[in-house]
mmCIF file of C-alpha atoms in Angstrom:
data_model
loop_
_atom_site.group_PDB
_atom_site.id
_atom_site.type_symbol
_atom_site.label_atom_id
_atom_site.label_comp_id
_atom_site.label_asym_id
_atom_site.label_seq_id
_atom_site.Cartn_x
_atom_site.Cartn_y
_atom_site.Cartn_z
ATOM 1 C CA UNK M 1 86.247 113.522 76.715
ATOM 2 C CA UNK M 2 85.472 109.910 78.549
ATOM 3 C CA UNK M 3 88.054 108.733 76.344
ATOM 4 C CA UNK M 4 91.094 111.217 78.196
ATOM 5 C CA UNK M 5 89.622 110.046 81.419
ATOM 6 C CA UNK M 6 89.695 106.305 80.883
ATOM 7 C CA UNK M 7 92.230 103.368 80.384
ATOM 8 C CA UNK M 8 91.561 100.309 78.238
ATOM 9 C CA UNK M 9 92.832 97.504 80.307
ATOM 10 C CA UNK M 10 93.584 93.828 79.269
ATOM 11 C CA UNK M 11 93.647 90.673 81.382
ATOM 12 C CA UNK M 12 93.677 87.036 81.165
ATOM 13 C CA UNK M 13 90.987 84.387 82.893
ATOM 14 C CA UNK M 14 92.106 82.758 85.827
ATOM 15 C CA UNK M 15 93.769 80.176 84.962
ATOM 16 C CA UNK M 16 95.168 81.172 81.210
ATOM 17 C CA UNK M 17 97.800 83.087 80.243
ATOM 18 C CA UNK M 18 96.554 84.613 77.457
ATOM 19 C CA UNK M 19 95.307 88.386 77.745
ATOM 20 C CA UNK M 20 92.006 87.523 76.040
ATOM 21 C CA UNK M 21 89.627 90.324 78.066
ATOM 22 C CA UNK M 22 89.559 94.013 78.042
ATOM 23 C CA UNK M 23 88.161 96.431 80.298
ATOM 24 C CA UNK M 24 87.668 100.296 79.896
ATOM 25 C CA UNK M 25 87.682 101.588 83.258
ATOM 26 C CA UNK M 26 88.000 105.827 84.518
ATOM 27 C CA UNK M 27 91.427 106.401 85.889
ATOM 28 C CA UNK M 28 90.389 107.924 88.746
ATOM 29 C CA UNK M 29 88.861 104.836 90.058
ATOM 30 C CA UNK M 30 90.240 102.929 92.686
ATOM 31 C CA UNK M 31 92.000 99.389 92.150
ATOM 32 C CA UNK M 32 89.944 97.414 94.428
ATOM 33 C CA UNK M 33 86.563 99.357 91.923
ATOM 34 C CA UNK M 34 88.460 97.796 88.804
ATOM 35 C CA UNK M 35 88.945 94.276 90.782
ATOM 36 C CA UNK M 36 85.096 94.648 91.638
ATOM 37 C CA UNK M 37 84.328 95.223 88.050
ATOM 38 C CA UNK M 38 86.728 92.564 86.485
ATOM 39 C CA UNK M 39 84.716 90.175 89.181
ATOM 40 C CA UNK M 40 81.834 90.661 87.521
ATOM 41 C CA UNK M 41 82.643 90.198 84.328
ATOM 42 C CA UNK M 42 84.211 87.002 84.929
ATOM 43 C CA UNK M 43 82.229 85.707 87.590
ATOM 44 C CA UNK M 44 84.281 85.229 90.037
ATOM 45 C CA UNK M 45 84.512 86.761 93.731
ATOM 46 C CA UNK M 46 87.135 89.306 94.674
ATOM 47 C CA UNK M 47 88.134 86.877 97.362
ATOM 48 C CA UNK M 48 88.492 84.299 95.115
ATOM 49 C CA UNK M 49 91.404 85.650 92.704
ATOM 50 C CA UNK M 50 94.353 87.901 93.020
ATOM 51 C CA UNK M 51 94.872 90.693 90.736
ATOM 52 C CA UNK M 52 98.715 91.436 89.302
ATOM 53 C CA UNK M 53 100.764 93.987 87.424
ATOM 54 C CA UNK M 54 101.850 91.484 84.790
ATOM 55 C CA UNK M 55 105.416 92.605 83.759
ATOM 56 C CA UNK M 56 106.012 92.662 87.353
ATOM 57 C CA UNK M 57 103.546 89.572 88.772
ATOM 58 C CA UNK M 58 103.451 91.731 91.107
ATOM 59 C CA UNK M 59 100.271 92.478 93.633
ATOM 60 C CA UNK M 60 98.783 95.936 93.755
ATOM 61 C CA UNK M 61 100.094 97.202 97.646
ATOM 62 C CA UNK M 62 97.304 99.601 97.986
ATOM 63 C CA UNK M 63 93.928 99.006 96.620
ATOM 64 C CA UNK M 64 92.534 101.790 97.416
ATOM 65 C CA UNK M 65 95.071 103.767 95.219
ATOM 66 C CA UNK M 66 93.481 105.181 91.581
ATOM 67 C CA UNK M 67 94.846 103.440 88.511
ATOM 68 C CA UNK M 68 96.718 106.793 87.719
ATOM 69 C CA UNK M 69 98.553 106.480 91.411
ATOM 70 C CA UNK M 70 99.122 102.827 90.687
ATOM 71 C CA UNK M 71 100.882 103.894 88.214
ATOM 72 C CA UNK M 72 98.570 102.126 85.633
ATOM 73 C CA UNK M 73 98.145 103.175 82.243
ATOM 74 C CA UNK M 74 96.504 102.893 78.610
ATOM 75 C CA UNK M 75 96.530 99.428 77.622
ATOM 76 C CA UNK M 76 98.138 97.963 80.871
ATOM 77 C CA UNK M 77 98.351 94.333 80.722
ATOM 78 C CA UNK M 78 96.852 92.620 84.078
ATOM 79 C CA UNK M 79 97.118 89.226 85.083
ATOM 80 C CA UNK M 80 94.637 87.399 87.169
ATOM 81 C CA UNK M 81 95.214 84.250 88.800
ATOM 82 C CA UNK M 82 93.146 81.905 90.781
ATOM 83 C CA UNK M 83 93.466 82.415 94.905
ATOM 84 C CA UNK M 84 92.941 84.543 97.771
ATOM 85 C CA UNK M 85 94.290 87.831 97.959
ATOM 86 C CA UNK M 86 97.763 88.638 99.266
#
């Protein structure tokens, strides 16, 4: 049942384009939770990177939206890139 509610997510390193990391994160969690997560995983502060749709390169507008209101989805490609937020 987990499974339903979650989204495997991918994203790249600051820094490298390649998608190389993968996250499974609830879909009713907030963008700015999954930013807070991804932080620690790479070790980086939140304030320190900014956090992209990737076919778009686009920032998310509203962090406080859930991934399923971002319009996120299973296997969404993210892209992370060095600087502060937008």
């Amino acid at each position: 049942i987990e499974q339903q509610n979650s989204f495997e997510l991918f994203y790249n390193l600051p820094g490298q384009d390649t998608s190389s990391k993968q996250i499974s994160f609830a879909k009713t969690k907030t963008i700015k939770e999954l930013k807070e997560a991804i932080a620690v995983q790479i070790g980086m502060p939140t304030d320190k990177f900014r956090m992209l749709e990737r076919r778009l390169r686009s920032p998310f507008k509203n962090e406080n939206q859930t991934l399923q209101e971002a319009m996120l989805y299973d296997c969404a490609q993210l892209f992370l890139e060095e600087g502060a937020p937008m």
